[in-house]
């Protein structure tokens, strides 16, 4: 499976690109915004497409042509305002969903946020971020794509354990970005994750085993 990673230069994206490039099962194409970012990946032998999420659906689709799956792990970042959150985390995600259909790609994994599906649990101060995630997730669920929505808890830069907990509702918890990336990769062809949305935190079960119990 060839995977188009949107948000490849982000912290989860970089982890995902690395483990996909080392995999014997999958190939990867990194979507980046700038030529310098593309050069950094290309120097490692990783295929790239230079596309900005604020560009057209057609440009995103052109970057993804020939891939079998899309992973959306892009984000506007904590230093931007609600306007960029709207343009990237919501409209950028929806345009990527539309681009998947245009590029005839059925498999789509969305990286969301813990409890994004429950308004009563949205954290004060970053509610625009949760709004963006909530509605992007809704649009994906209403599409004709074979989707998986992964809602990770608080993100850590630690090495990770390879052990997770997944469920429709988890009230809180943390997880390493590396374990999020591994969960994404394991979900790509795990049929038990198709058409499902779940919270993800560190836990007691190996990733592949936890996903089979969803």
mmCIF file of N, CA, C and O in Angstrom, residues 74-158:
data_model
loop_
_atom_site.group_PDB
_atom_site.id
_atom_site.type_symbol
_atom_site.label_atom_id
_atom_site.label_comp_id
_atom_site.label_asym_id
_atom_site.label_seq_id
_atom_site.Cartn_x
_atom_site.Cartn_y
_atom_site.Cartn_z
ATOM 1 N N UNK A 74 -2.052 16.650 9.607
ATOM 2 C CA UNK A 74 -1.632 18.046 9.578
ATOM 3 C C UNK A 74 -2.319 18.837 10.691
ATOM 4 O O UNK A 74 -3.384 18.460 11.169
ATOM 5 N N UNK A 75 -1.700 19.955 11.058
ATOM 6 C CA UNK A 75 -2.294 20.852 12.042
ATOM 7 C C UNK A 75 -1.689 22.225 11.922
ATOM 8 O O UNK A 75 -0.536 22.378 11.500
ATOM 9 N N UNK A 76 -2.468 23.228 12.282
ATOM 10 C CA UNK A 76 -1.990 24.606 12.155
ATOM 11 C C UNK A 76 -0.971 24.959 13.234
ATOM 12 O O UNK A 76 -0.222 25.916 13.085
ATOM 13 N N UNK A 77 -0.950 24.185 14.324
ATOM 14 C CA UNK A 77 0.017 24.440 15.397
ATOM 15 C C UNK A 77 -0.550 25.354 16.470
ATOM 16 O O UNK A 77 -1.441 26.168 16.205
ATOM 17 N N UNK A 78 0.005 25.238 17.667
ATOM 18 C CA UNK A 78 -0.506 25.989 18.806
ATOM 19 C C UNK A 78 -0.204 27.476 18.771
ATOM 20 O O UNK A 78 -0.809 28.249 19.517
ATOM 21 N N UNK A 79 0.715 27.891 17.886
ATOM 22 C CA UNK A 79 1.108 29.301 17.864
ATOM 23 C C UNK A 79 0.245 30.136 16.932
ATOM 24 O O UNK A 79 0.396 31.355 16.865
ATOM 25 N N UNK A 80 -0.671 29.511 16.207
ATOM 26 C CA UNK A 80 -1.510 30.248 15.270
ATOM 27 C C UNK A 80 -2.864 30.564 15.889
ATOM 28 O O UNK A 80 -3.242 30.012 16.922
ATOM 29 N N UNK A 81 -3.608 31.421 15.221
ATOM 30 C CA UNK A 81 -4.922 31.800 15.717
ATOM 31 C C UNK A 81 -6.019 30.920 15.161
ATOM 32 O O UNK A 81 -5.778 29.976 14.400
ATOM 33 N N UNK A 82 -7.258 31.268 15.538
ATOM 34 C CA UNK A 82 -8.412 30.479 15.117
ATOM 35 C C UNK A 82 -8.593 30.496 13.605
ATOM 36 O O UNK A 82 -9.141 29.551 13.033
ATOM 37 N N UNK A 83 -8.110 31.571 12.946
ATOM 38 C CA UNK A 83 -8.265 31.641 11.495
ATOM 39 C C UNK A 83 -7.490 30.527 10.802
ATOM 40 O O UNK A 83 -8.013 29.857 9.902
ATOM 41 N N UNK A 84 -6.251 30.297 11.210
ATOM 42 C CA UNK A 84 -5.454 29.225 10.614
ATOM 43 C C UNK A 84 -5.998 27.850 11.003
ATOM 44 O O UNK A 84 -5.941 26.900 10.214
ATOM 45 N N UNK A 85 -6.514 27.739 12.210
ATOM 46 C CA UNK A 85 -7.131 26.481 12.626
ATOM 47 C C UNK A 85 -8.286 26.142 11.694
ATOM 48 O O UNK A 85 -8.454 24.995 11.263
ATOM 49 N N UNK A 86 -9.072 27.150 11.357
ATOM 50 C CA UNK A 86 -10.194 26.955 10.438
ATOM 51 C C UNK A 86 -9.708 26.552 9.055
ATOM 52 O O UNK A 86 -10.238 25.631 8.430
ATOM 53 N N UNK A 87 -8.655 27.199 8.564
ATOM 54 C CA UNK A 87 -8.175 26.970 7.207
ATOM 55 C C UNK A 87 -7.440 25.641 7.048
ATOM 56 O O UNK A 87 -7.508 25.024 5.986
ATOM 57 N N UNK A 88 -6.732 25.221 8.088
ATOM 58 C CA UNK A 88 -5.920 24.003 7.990
ATOM 59 C C UNK A 88 -6.634 22.800 8.598
ATOM 60 O O UNK A 88 -6.875 21.789 7.920
ATOM 61 N N UNK A 89 -6.975 22.890 9.876
ATOM 62 C CA UNK A 89 -7.521 21.726 10.587
ATOM 63 C C UNK A 89 -8.934 21.369 10.135
ATOM 64 O O UNK A 89 -9.333 20.202 10.233
ATOM 65 N N UNK A 90 -9.695 22.357 9.653
ATOM 66 C CA UNK A 90 -11.042 22.062 9.159
ATOM 67 C C UNK A 90 -11.083 22.047 7.633
ATOM 68 O O UNK A 90 -11.247 20.996 7.023
ATOM 69 N N UNK A 91 -10.883 23.203 7.005
ATOM 70 C CA UNK A 91 -11.026 23.244 5.554
ATOM 71 C C UNK A 91 -9.952 22.412 4.856
ATOM 72 O O UNK A 91 -10.234 21.746 3.852
ATOM 73 N N UNK A 92 -8.734 22.429 5.382
ATOM 74 C CA UNK A 92 -7.675 21.606 4.795
ATOM 75 C C UNK A 92 -8.008 20.131 4.861
ATOM 76 O O UNK A 92 -7.766 19.374 3.909
ATOM 77 N N UNK A 93 -8.588 19.710 5.985
ATOM 78 C CA UNK A 93 -8.978 18.308 6.131
ATOM 79 C C UNK A 93 -10.107 17.956 5.170
ATOM 80 O O UNK A 93 -10.082 16.907 4.510
ATOM 81 N N UNK A 94 -11.110 18.828 5.081
ATOM 82 C CA UNK A 94 -12.250 18.556 4.194
ATOM 83 C C UNK A 94 -11.802 18.549 2.734
ATOM 84 O O UNK A 94 -12.231 17.697 1.946
ATOM 85 N N UNK A 95 -10.919 19.469 2.352
ATOM 86 C CA UNK A 95 -10.401 19.466 0.982
ATOM 87 C C UNK A 95 -9.634 18.180 0.697
ATOM 88 O O UNK A 95 -9.698 17.643 -0.425
ATOM 89 N N UNK A 96 -8.927 17.657 1.691
ATOM 90 C CA UNK A 96 -8.188 16.399 1.492
ATOM 91 C C UNK A 96 -9.153 15.228 1.326
ATOM 92 O O UNK A 96 -8.903 14.313 0.533
ATOM 93 N N UNK A 97 -10.262 15.245 2.058
ATOM 94 C CA UNK A 97 -11.301 14.227 1.881
ATOM 95 C C UNK A 97 -11.853 14.288 0.458
ATOM 96 O O UNK A 97 -12.012 13.263 -0.214
ATOM 97 N N UNK A 98 -12.122 15.500 -0.028
ATOM 98 C CA UNK A 98 -12.625 15.677 -1.388
ATOM 99 C C UNK A 98 -11.565 15.250 -2.408
ATOM 100 O O UNK A 98 -11.883 14.649 -3.449
ATOM 101 N N UNK A 99 -10.303 15.553 -2.106
ATOM 102 C CA UNK A 99 -9.205 15.183 -3.010
ATOM 103 C C UNK A 99 -9.050 13.673 -3.099
ATOM 104 O O UNK A 99 -8.712 13.140 -4.169
ATOM 105 N N UNK A 100 -9.282 12.973 -1.994
ATOM 106 C CA UNK A 100 -9.191 11.512 -2.012
ATOM 107 C C UNK A 100 -10.173 10.932 -3.022
ATOM 108 O O UNK A 100 -9.826 10.046 -3.820
ATOM 109 N N UNK A 101 -11.395 11.441 -3.015
ATOM 110 C CA UNK A 101 -12.402 10.970 -3.969
ATOM 111 C C UNK A 101 -11.977 11.292 -5.397
ATOM 112 O O UNK A 101 -12.114 10.457 -6.304
ATOM 113 N N UNK A 102 -11.436 12.486 -5.592
ATOM 114 C CA UNK A 102 -10.998 12.911 -6.915
ATOM 115 C C UNK A 102 -9.852 12.039 -7.434
ATOM 116 O O UNK A 102 -9.775 11.725 -8.625
ATOM 117 N N UNK A 103 -8.957 11.648 -6.518
ATOM 118 C CA UNK A 103 -7.806 10.814 -6.884
ATOM 119 C C UNK A 103 -8.120 9.324 -6.848
ATOM 120 O O UNK A 103 -7.230 8.496 -7.039
ATOM 121 N N UNK A 104 -9.401 8.997 -6.571
ATOM 122 C CA UNK A 104 -9.868 7.597 -6.516
ATOM 123 C C UNK A 104 -9.123 6.788 -5.447
ATOM 124 O O UNK A 104 -8.739 5.638 -5.662
ATOM 125 N N UNK A 105 -8.944 7.423 -4.304
ATOM 126 C CA UNK A 105 -8.328 6.776 -3.143
ATOM 127 C C UNK A 105 -9.424 6.526 -2.115
ATOM 128 O O UNK A 105 -10.121 7.451 -1.710
ATOM 129 N N UNK A 106 -9.591 5.279 -1.701
ATOM 130 C CA UNK A 106 -10.692 4.939 -0.782
ATOM 131 C C UNK A 106 -10.289 4.953 0.691
ATOM 132 O O UNK A 106 -11.100 5.273 1.561
ATOM 133 N N UNK A 107 -9.050 4.594 0.993
ATOM 134 C CA UNK A 107 -8.637 4.445 2.400
ATOM 135 C C UNK A 107 -8.181 5.788 2.943
ATOM 136 O O UNK A 107 -7.310 6.460 2.350
ATOM 137 N N UNK A 108 -8.720 6.183 4.095
ATOM 138 C CA UNK A 108 -8.412 7.493 4.678
ATOM 139 C C UNK A 108 -8.352 7.369 6.199
ATOM 140 O O UNK A 108 -9.306 6.910 6.824
ATOM 141 N N UNK A 109 -7.220 7.781 6.759
ATOM 142 C CA UNK A 109 -7.077 7.816 8.222
ATOM 143 C C UNK A 109 -6.922 9.264 8.667
ATOM 144 O O UNK A 109 -6.070 9.990 8.160
ATOM 145 N N UNK A 110 -7.765 9.655 9.592
ATOM 146 C CA UNK A 110 -7.738 11.001 10.149
ATOM 147 C C UNK A 110 -7.175 10.966 11.566
ATOM 148 O O UNK A 110 -7.634 10.184 12.407
ATOM 149 N N UNK A 111 -6.177 11.811 11.837
ATOM 150 C CA UNK A 111 -5.684 11.981 13.200
ATOM 151 C C UNK A 111 -6.432 13.157 13.804
ATOM 152 O O UNK A 111 -6.283 14.305 13.365
ATOM 153 N N UNK A 112 -7.240 12.882 14.792
ATOM 154 C CA UNK A 112 -8.092 13.882 15.431
ATOM 155 C C UNK A 112 -7.540 14.194 16.822
ATOM 156 O O UNK A 112 -6.331 14.319 16.991
ATOM 157 N N UNK A 113 -8.405 14.333 17.802
ATOM 158 C CA UNK A 113 -7.974 14.654 19.171
ATOM 159 C C UNK A 113 -8.886 13.959 20.171
ATOM 160 O O UNK A 113 -10.094 13.803 19.926
ATOM 161 N N UNK A 114 -8.310 13.551 21.278
ATOM 162 C CA UNK A 114 -9.054 12.842 22.322
ATOM 163 C C UNK A 114 -10.330 13.599 22.697
ATOM 164 O O UNK A 114 -10.289 14.795 22.970
ATOM 165 N N UNK A 115 -11.456 12.895 22.642
ATOM 166 C CA UNK A 115 -12.765 13.425 23.025
ATOM 167 C C UNK A 115 -13.267 14.555 22.118
ATOM 168 O O UNK A 115 -14.161 15.321 22.494
ATOM 169 N N UNK A 116 -12.710 14.638 20.921
ATOM 170 C CA UNK A 116 -13.185 15.666 19.981
ATOM 171 C C UNK A 116 -14.652 15.453 19.625
ATOM 172 O O UNK A 116 -15.332 16.396 19.210
ATOM 173 N N UNK A 117 -15.138 14.231 19.790
ATOM 174 C CA UNK A 117 -16.519 13.914 19.430
ATOM 175 C C UNK A 117 -17.518 14.275 20.520
ATOM 176 O O UNK A 117 -18.728 14.136 20.322
ATOM 177 N N UNK A 118 -17.035 14.773 21.662
ATOM 178 C CA UNK A 118 -17.936 15.093 22.784
ATOM 179 C C UNK A 118 -17.703 16.537 23.227
ATOM 180 O O UNK A 118 -16.741 16.850 23.922
ATOM 181 N N UNK A 119 -18.611 17.418 22.834
ATOM 182 C CA UNK A 119 -18.446 18.850 23.095
ATOM 183 C C UNK A 119 -18.250 19.163 24.576
ATOM 184 O O UNK A 119 -17.509 20.080 24.933
ATOM 185 N N UNK A 120 -18.922 18.417 25.419
ATOM 186 C CA UNK A 120 -18.857 18.713 26.861
ATOM 187 C C UNK A 120 -17.460 18.507 27.436
ATOM 188 O O UNK A 120 -17.160 18.977 28.539
ATOM 189 N N UNK A 121 -16.592 17.827 26.708
ATOM 190 C CA UNK A 121 -15.240 17.554 27.192
ATOM 191 C C UNK A 121 -14.160 18.375 26.483
ATOM 192 O O UNK A 121 -12.972 18.144 26.690
ATOM 193 N N UNK A 122 -14.570 19.341 25.673
ATOM 194 C CA UNK A 122 -13.592 20.191 25.001
ATOM 195 C C UNK A 122 -12.911 21.103 26.006
ATOM 196 O O UNK A 122 -13.563 21.667 26.889
ATOM 197 N N UNK A 123 -11.601 21.254 25.861
ATOM 198 C CA UNK A 123 -10.818 22.055 26.796
ATOM 199 C C UNK A 123 -10.941 23.543 26.489
ATOM 200 O O UNK A 123 -10.870 23.958 25.333
ATOM 201 N N UNK A 124 -11.126 24.318 27.539
ATOM 202 C CA UNK A 124 -11.163 25.773 27.378
ATOM 203 C C UNK A 124 -9.826 26.259 26.833
ATOM 204 O O UNK A 124 -8.777 25.733 27.154
ATOM 205 N N UNK A 125 -9.881 27.279 25.999
ATOM 206 C CA UNK A 125 -8.657 27.855 25.456
ATOM 207 C C UNK A 125 -8.319 27.353 24.071
ATOM 208 O O UNK A 125 -7.683 28.059 23.291
ATOM 209 N N UNK A 126 -8.729 26.119 23.740
ATOM 210 C CA UNK A 126 -8.453 25.584 22.399
ATOM 211 C C UNK A 126 -9.732 25.039 21.761
ATOM 212 O O UNK A 126 -9.690 24.129 20.932
ATOM 213 N N UNK A 127 -10.862 25.636 22.132
ATOM 214 C CA UNK A 127 -12.130 25.157 21.581
ATOM 215 C C UNK A 127 -12.210 25.277 20.056
ATOM 216 O O UNK A 127 -12.795 24.405 19.410
ATOM 217 N N UNK A 128 -11.640 26.336 19.437
ATOM 218 C CA UNK A 128 -11.668 26.364 17.963
ATOM 219 C C UNK A 128 -11.000 25.136 17.339
ATOM 220 O O UNK A 128 -11.442 24.651 16.290
ATOM 221 N N UNK A 129 -9.958 24.623 17.989
ATOM 222 C CA UNK A 129 -9.275 23.422 17.507
ATOM 223 C C UNK A 129 -10.215 22.223 17.565
ATOM 224 O O UNK A 129 -10.316 21.443 16.612
ATOM 225 N N UNK A 130 -10.934 22.086 18.683
ATOM 226 C CA UNK A 130 -11.875 20.981 18.807
ATOM 227 C C UNK A 130 -13.028 21.112 17.826
ATOM 228 O O UNK A 130 -13.502 20.110 17.273
ATOM 229 N N UNK A 131 -13.500 22.326 17.605
ATOM 230 C CA UNK A 131 -14.560 22.553 16.619
ATOM 231 C C UNK A 131 -14.102 22.068 15.243
ATOM 232 O O UNK A 131 -14.827 21.367 14.529
ATOM 233 N N UNK A 132 -12.872 22.451 14.869
ATOM 234 C CA UNK A 132 -12.332 22.048 13.575
ATOM 235 C C UNK A 132 -12.257 20.527 13.469
ATOM 236 O O UNK A 132 -12.652 19.936 12.443
ATOM 237 N N UNK A 133 -11.740 19.887 14.509
ATOM 238 C CA UNK A 133 -11.615 18.429 14.482
ATOM 239 C C UNK A 133 -12.985 17.756 14.431
ATOM 240 O O UNK A 133 -13.190 16.783 13.689
ATOM 241 N N UNK A 134 -13.915 18.264 15.220
ATOM 242 C CA UNK A 134 -15.257 17.681 15.286
ATOM 243 C C UNK A 134 -15.914 17.653 13.911
ATOM 244 O O UNK A 134 -16.410 16.612 13.456
ATOM 245 N N UNK A 135 -15.895 18.792 13.233
ATOM 246 C CA UNK A 135 -16.600 18.867 11.953
ATOM 247 C C UNK A 135 -15.829 18.195 10.817
ATOM 248 O O UNK A 135 -16.439 17.630 9.898
ATOM 249 N N UNK A 136 -14.502 18.221 10.862
ATOM 250 C CA UNK A 136 -13.724 17.470 9.868
ATOM 251 C C UNK A 136 -14.011 15.975 10.006
ATOM 252 O O UNK A 136 -14.184 15.264 9.002
ATOM 253 N N UNK A 137 -14.056 15.496 11.245
ATOM 254 C CA UNK A 137 -14.370 14.086 11.480
ATOM 255 C C UNK A 137 -15.768 13.742 10.969
ATOM 256 O O UNK A 137 -15.978 12.685 10.355
ATOM 257 N N UNK A 138 -16.733 14.629 11.205
ATOM 258 C CA UNK A 138 -18.100 14.405 10.740
ATOM 259 C C UNK A 138 -18.151 14.298 9.219
ATOM 260 O O UNK A 138 -18.854 13.448 8.663
ATOM 261 N N UNK A 139 -17.429 15.186 8.551
ATOM 262 C CA UNK A 139 -17.411 15.155 7.094
ATOM 263 C C UNK A 139 -16.817 13.846 6.575
ATOM 264 O O UNK A 139 -17.287 13.285 5.586
ATOM 265 N N UNK A 140 -15.785 13.359 7.252
ATOM 266 C CA UNK A 140 -15.179 12.092 6.842
ATOM 267 C C UNK A 140 -16.152 10.936 7.040
ATOM 268 O O UNK A 140 -16.291 10.066 6.172
ATOM 269 N N UNK A 141 -16.853 10.938 8.158
ATOM 270 C CA UNK A 141 -17.820 9.872 8.432
ATOM 271 C C UNK A 141 -18.949 9.860 7.407
ATOM 272 O O UNK A 141 -19.523 8.807 7.114
ATOM 273 N N UNK A 142 -19.273 11.019 6.867
ATOM 274 C CA UNK A 142 -20.367 11.124 5.903
ATOM 275 C C UNK A 142 -19.910 10.919 4.458
ATOM 276 O O UNK A 142 -20.727 10.936 3.540
ATOM 277 N N UNK A 143 -18.609 10.720 4.273
ATOM 278 C CA UNK A 143 -18.072 10.502 2.931
ATOM 279 C C UNK A 143 -18.261 9.045 2.523
ATOM 280 O O UNK A 143 -18.749 8.217 3.296
ATOM 281 N N UNK A 144 -17.838 8.736 1.303
ATOM 282 C CA UNK A 144 -17.871 7.346 0.824
ATOM 283 C C UNK A 144 -16.531 6.648 1.002
ATOM 284 O O UNK A 144 -16.308 5.585 0.424
ATOM 285 N N UNK A 145 -15.645 7.237 1.803
ATOM 286 C CA UNK A 145 -14.310 6.680 1.993
ATOM 287 C C UNK A 145 -14.312 5.600 3.068
ATOM 288 O O UNK A 145 -15.156 5.595 3.971
ATOM 289 N N UNK A 146 -13.350 4.709 2.982
ATOM 290 C CA UNK A 146 -13.136 3.701 4.024
ATOM 291 C C UNK A 146 -12.273 4.367 5.092
ATOM 292 O O UNK A 146 -11.056 4.388 5.005
ATOM 293 N N UNK A 147 -12.926 4.914 6.091
ATOM 294 C CA UNK A 147 -12.240 5.795 7.041
ATOM 295 C C UNK A 147 -11.902 5.105 8.358
ATOM 296 O O UNK A 147 -12.519 4.115 8.760
ATOM 297 N N UNK A 148 -10.904 5.680 9.017
ATOM 298 C CA UNK A 148 -10.616 5.425 10.422
ATOM 299 C C UNK A 148 -10.275 6.772 11.042
ATOM 300 O O UNK A 148 -9.488 7.530 10.470
ATOM 301 N N UNK A 149 -10.869 7.075 12.181
ATOM 302 C CA UNK A 149 -10.576 8.318 12.896
ATOM 303 C C UNK A 149 -9.905 7.953 14.214
ATOM 304 O O UNK A 149 -10.493 7.252 15.048
ATOM 305 N N UNK A 150 -8.681 8.407 14.376
ATOM 306 C CA UNK A 150 -7.889 8.106 15.574
ATOM 307 C C UNK A 150 -7.778 9.384 16.401
ATOM 308 O O UNK A 150 -7.296 10.411 15.914
ATOM 309 N N UNK A 151 -8.214 9.307 17.660
ATOM 310 C CA UNK A 151 -8.223 10.493 18.527
ATOM 311 C C UNK A 151 -7.210 10.308 19.672
ATOM 312 O O UNK A 151 -7.569 9.830 20.744
ATOM 313 N N UNK A 152 -5.948 10.677 19.457
ATOM 314 C CA UNK A 152 -4.938 10.453 20.501
ATOM 315 C C UNK A 152 -5.060 11.431 21.657
ATOM 316 O O UNK A 152 -5.525 12.574 21.499
ATOM 317 N N UNK A 153 -4.606 10.979 22.825
ATOM 318 C CA UNK A 153 -4.563 11.827 24.010
ATOM 319 C C UNK A 153 -3.388 12.792 23.959
ATOM 320 O O UNK A 153 -2.835 13.082 22.891
ATOM 321 N N UNK A 154 -2.984 13.289 25.134
ATOM 322 C CA UNK A 154 -1.859 14.211 25.204
ATOM 323 C C UNK A 154 -0.608 13.602 24.604
ATOM 324 O O UNK A 154 -0.270 12.450 24.883
ATOM 325 N N UNK A 155 0.076 14.363 23.765
ATOM 326 C CA UNK A 155 1.177 13.820 22.966
ATOM 327 C C UNK A 155 2.534 14.029 23.630
ATOM 328 O O UNK A 155 2.836 15.122 24.111
ATOM 329 N N UNK A 156 3.324 12.966 23.622
ATOM 330 C CA UNK A 156 4.652 12.974 24.238
ATOM 331 C C UNK A 156 5.715 12.700 23.182
ATOM 332 O O UNK A 156 5.451 12.031 22.186
ATOM 333 N N UNK A 157 6.920 13.191 23.425
ATOM 334 C CA UNK A 157 8.041 12.941 22.516
ATOM 335 C C UNK A 157 8.881 11.745 22.950
ATOM 336 O O UNK A 157 9.943 11.501 22.378
ATOM 337 N N UNK A 158 8.409 10.994 23.920
ATOM 338 C CA UNK A 158 9.156 9.833 24.413
ATOM 339 C C UNK A 158 9.152 8.708 23.385
ATOM 340 O O UNK A 158 8.412 8.740 22.398
#
